[in-house]
CSV table of C-alpha atoms in Angstrom, one decimal:
chain,number,residue,atom,x,y,z
A,1,UNK,CA,29.3,102.7,77.7
A,2,UNK,CA,31.7,99.8,78.3
A,3,UNK,CA,30.3,97.9,75.3
A,4,UNK,CA,30.9,101.0,73.1
A,5,UNK,CA,34.4,101.4,74.5
A,6,UNK,CA,35.2,97.8,73.9
A,7,UNK,CA,33.9,97.9,70.3
A,8,UNK,CA,35.8,101.1,69.5
A,9,UNK,CA,39.0,99.7,71.0
A,10,UNK,CA,38.6,96.5,69.0
A,11,UNK,CA,38.0,98.4,65.8
A,12,UNK,CA,41.1,100.6,66.5
A,13,UNK,CA,43.4,97.6,67.2
A,14,UNK,CA,42.1,95.6,64.2
A,15,UNK,CA,43.2,98.3,61.7
A,16,UNK,CA,45.6,97.3,59.0
A,17,UNK,CA,48.7,99.3,59.4
A,18,UNK,CA,50.1,98.5,56.0
A,19,UNK,CA,52.8,96.3,54.7
A,20,UNK,CA,55.6,96.7,57.2
A,21,UNK,CA,59.0,95.2,56.3
A,22,UNK,CA,61.4,95.7,59.3
A,23,UNK,CA,65.1,96.4,58.5
A,24,UNK,CA,68.1,96.8,60.7
A,25,UNK,CA,69.6,100.3,60.7
A,26,UNK,CA,72.6,100.7,58.5
A,27,UNK,CA,76.1,101.5,59.5
A,28,UNK,CA,77.5,102.1,62.9
A,29,UNK,CA,74.2,103.0,64.5
A,30,UNK,CA,72.8,99.5,63.6
A,31,UNK,CA,75.8,97.8,65.1
A,32,UNK,CA,75.6,99.8,68.3
A,33,UNK,CA,71.9,99.0,68.7
A,34,UNK,CA,72.5,95.3,68.1
A,35,UNK,CA,75.3,95.4,70.6
A,36,UNK,CA,73.1,97.1,73.2
A,37,UNK,CA,70.4,94.5,72.6
A,38,UNK,CA,72.8,91.6,73.0
A,39,UNK,CA,74.1,93.0,76.2
A,40,UNK,CA,70.5,93.4,77.5
A,41,UNK,CA,69.7,89.8,76.6
A,42,UNK,CA,72.9,88.7,78.3
A,43,UNK,CA,71.9,90.6,81.5
A,44,UNK,CA,68.4,89.1,81.4
A,45,UNK,CA,69.7,85.6,81.1
A,46,UNK,CA,72.1,86.1,84.0
A,47,UNK,CA,69.3,87.5,86.1
A,48,UNK,CA,67.0,84.7,85.2
A,49,UNK,CA,69.6,82.0,86.1
A,50,UNK,CA,70.4,83.7,89.4
A,51,UNK,CA,66.7,84.0,90.3
A,52,UNK,CA,66.1,80.4,89.6
A,53,UNK,CA,69.1,79.4,91.7
A,54,UNK,CA,67.9,81.5,94.5
A,55,UNK,CA,64.4,80.0,94.3
A,56,UNK,CA,66.0,76.5,94.4
A,57,UNK,CA,67.9,77.5,97.5
A,58,UNK,CA,64.6,78.7,99.1
A,59,UNK,CA,62.9,75.4,98.2
A,60,UNK,CA,65.7,73.5,99.8
A,61,UNK,CA,65.6,75.6,102.9
A,62,UNK,CA,61.8,75.2,103.2
A,63,UNK,CA,62.2,71.4,102.8
A,64,UNK,CA,65.0,71.2,105.4
A,65,UNK,CA,63.2,73.5,108.0
A,66,UNK,CA,59.9,71.8,107.4
A,67,UNK,CA,58.0,75.0,107.2
A,68,UNK,CA,57.2,77.7,104.9
A,69,UNK,CA,54.1,78.8,103.1
A,70,UNK,CA,55.1,77.4,99.7
A,71,UNK,CA,56.1,80.9,98.5
A,72,UNK,CA,59.3,79.6,96.9
A,73,UNK,CA,57.3,77.3,94.6
A,74,UNK,CA,55.3,80.2,93.3
A,75,UNK,CA,58.5,82.3,92.8
A,76,UNK,CA,60.1,79.4,91.0
A,77,UNK,CA,57.2,79.0,88.6
A,78,UNK,CA,57.3,82.8,88.0
A,79,UNK,CA,61.0,82.6,87.4
A,80,UNK,CA,60.6,79.8,84.9
A,81,UNK,CA,57.9,81.6,83.1
A,82,UNK,CA,60.1,84.7,82.9
A,83,UNK,CA,62.9,82.6,81.5
A,84,UNK,CA,60.7,81.2,78.8
A,85,UNK,CA,59.6,84.8,77.9
A,86,UNK,CA,63.2,86.0,77.8
A,87,UNK,CA,64.3,83.0,75.7
A,88,UNK,CA,61.4,83.4,73.2
A,89,UNK,CA,61.3,87.2,73.1
A,90,UNK,CA,62.4,87.6,69.5
A,91,UNK,CA,60.1,84.8,68.3
A,92,UNK,CA,57.2,86.3,70.3
A,93,UNK,CA,57.7,89.8,68.7
A,94,UNK,CA,58.0,88.3,65.2
A,95,UNK,CA,54.8,86.3,65.8
A,96,UNK,CA,52.8,89.2,67.1
A,97,UNK,CA,54.0,92.0,64.8
A,98,UNK,CA,54.7,90.2,61.5
């Protein structure tokens, strides 16, 4: 059953959806959407920078106090990975969709 499900899922996902040529919406609607996306990207960058700064402070506190479980290191790696994804979001979408 799992093999059949995997095979049918693979067949479904491998379909050719046609020649898609994306375009930005025209007029004021397109400008509003692009403005909203730029604000969202700005917020994501601010959150990523703040998160990495907080992780750096946690690393310093763990180093000074001589304890800790190493949780700040994992959070820092996750924050850095998230920053890479945020920075490359447009490129990732273009690579996967086009």
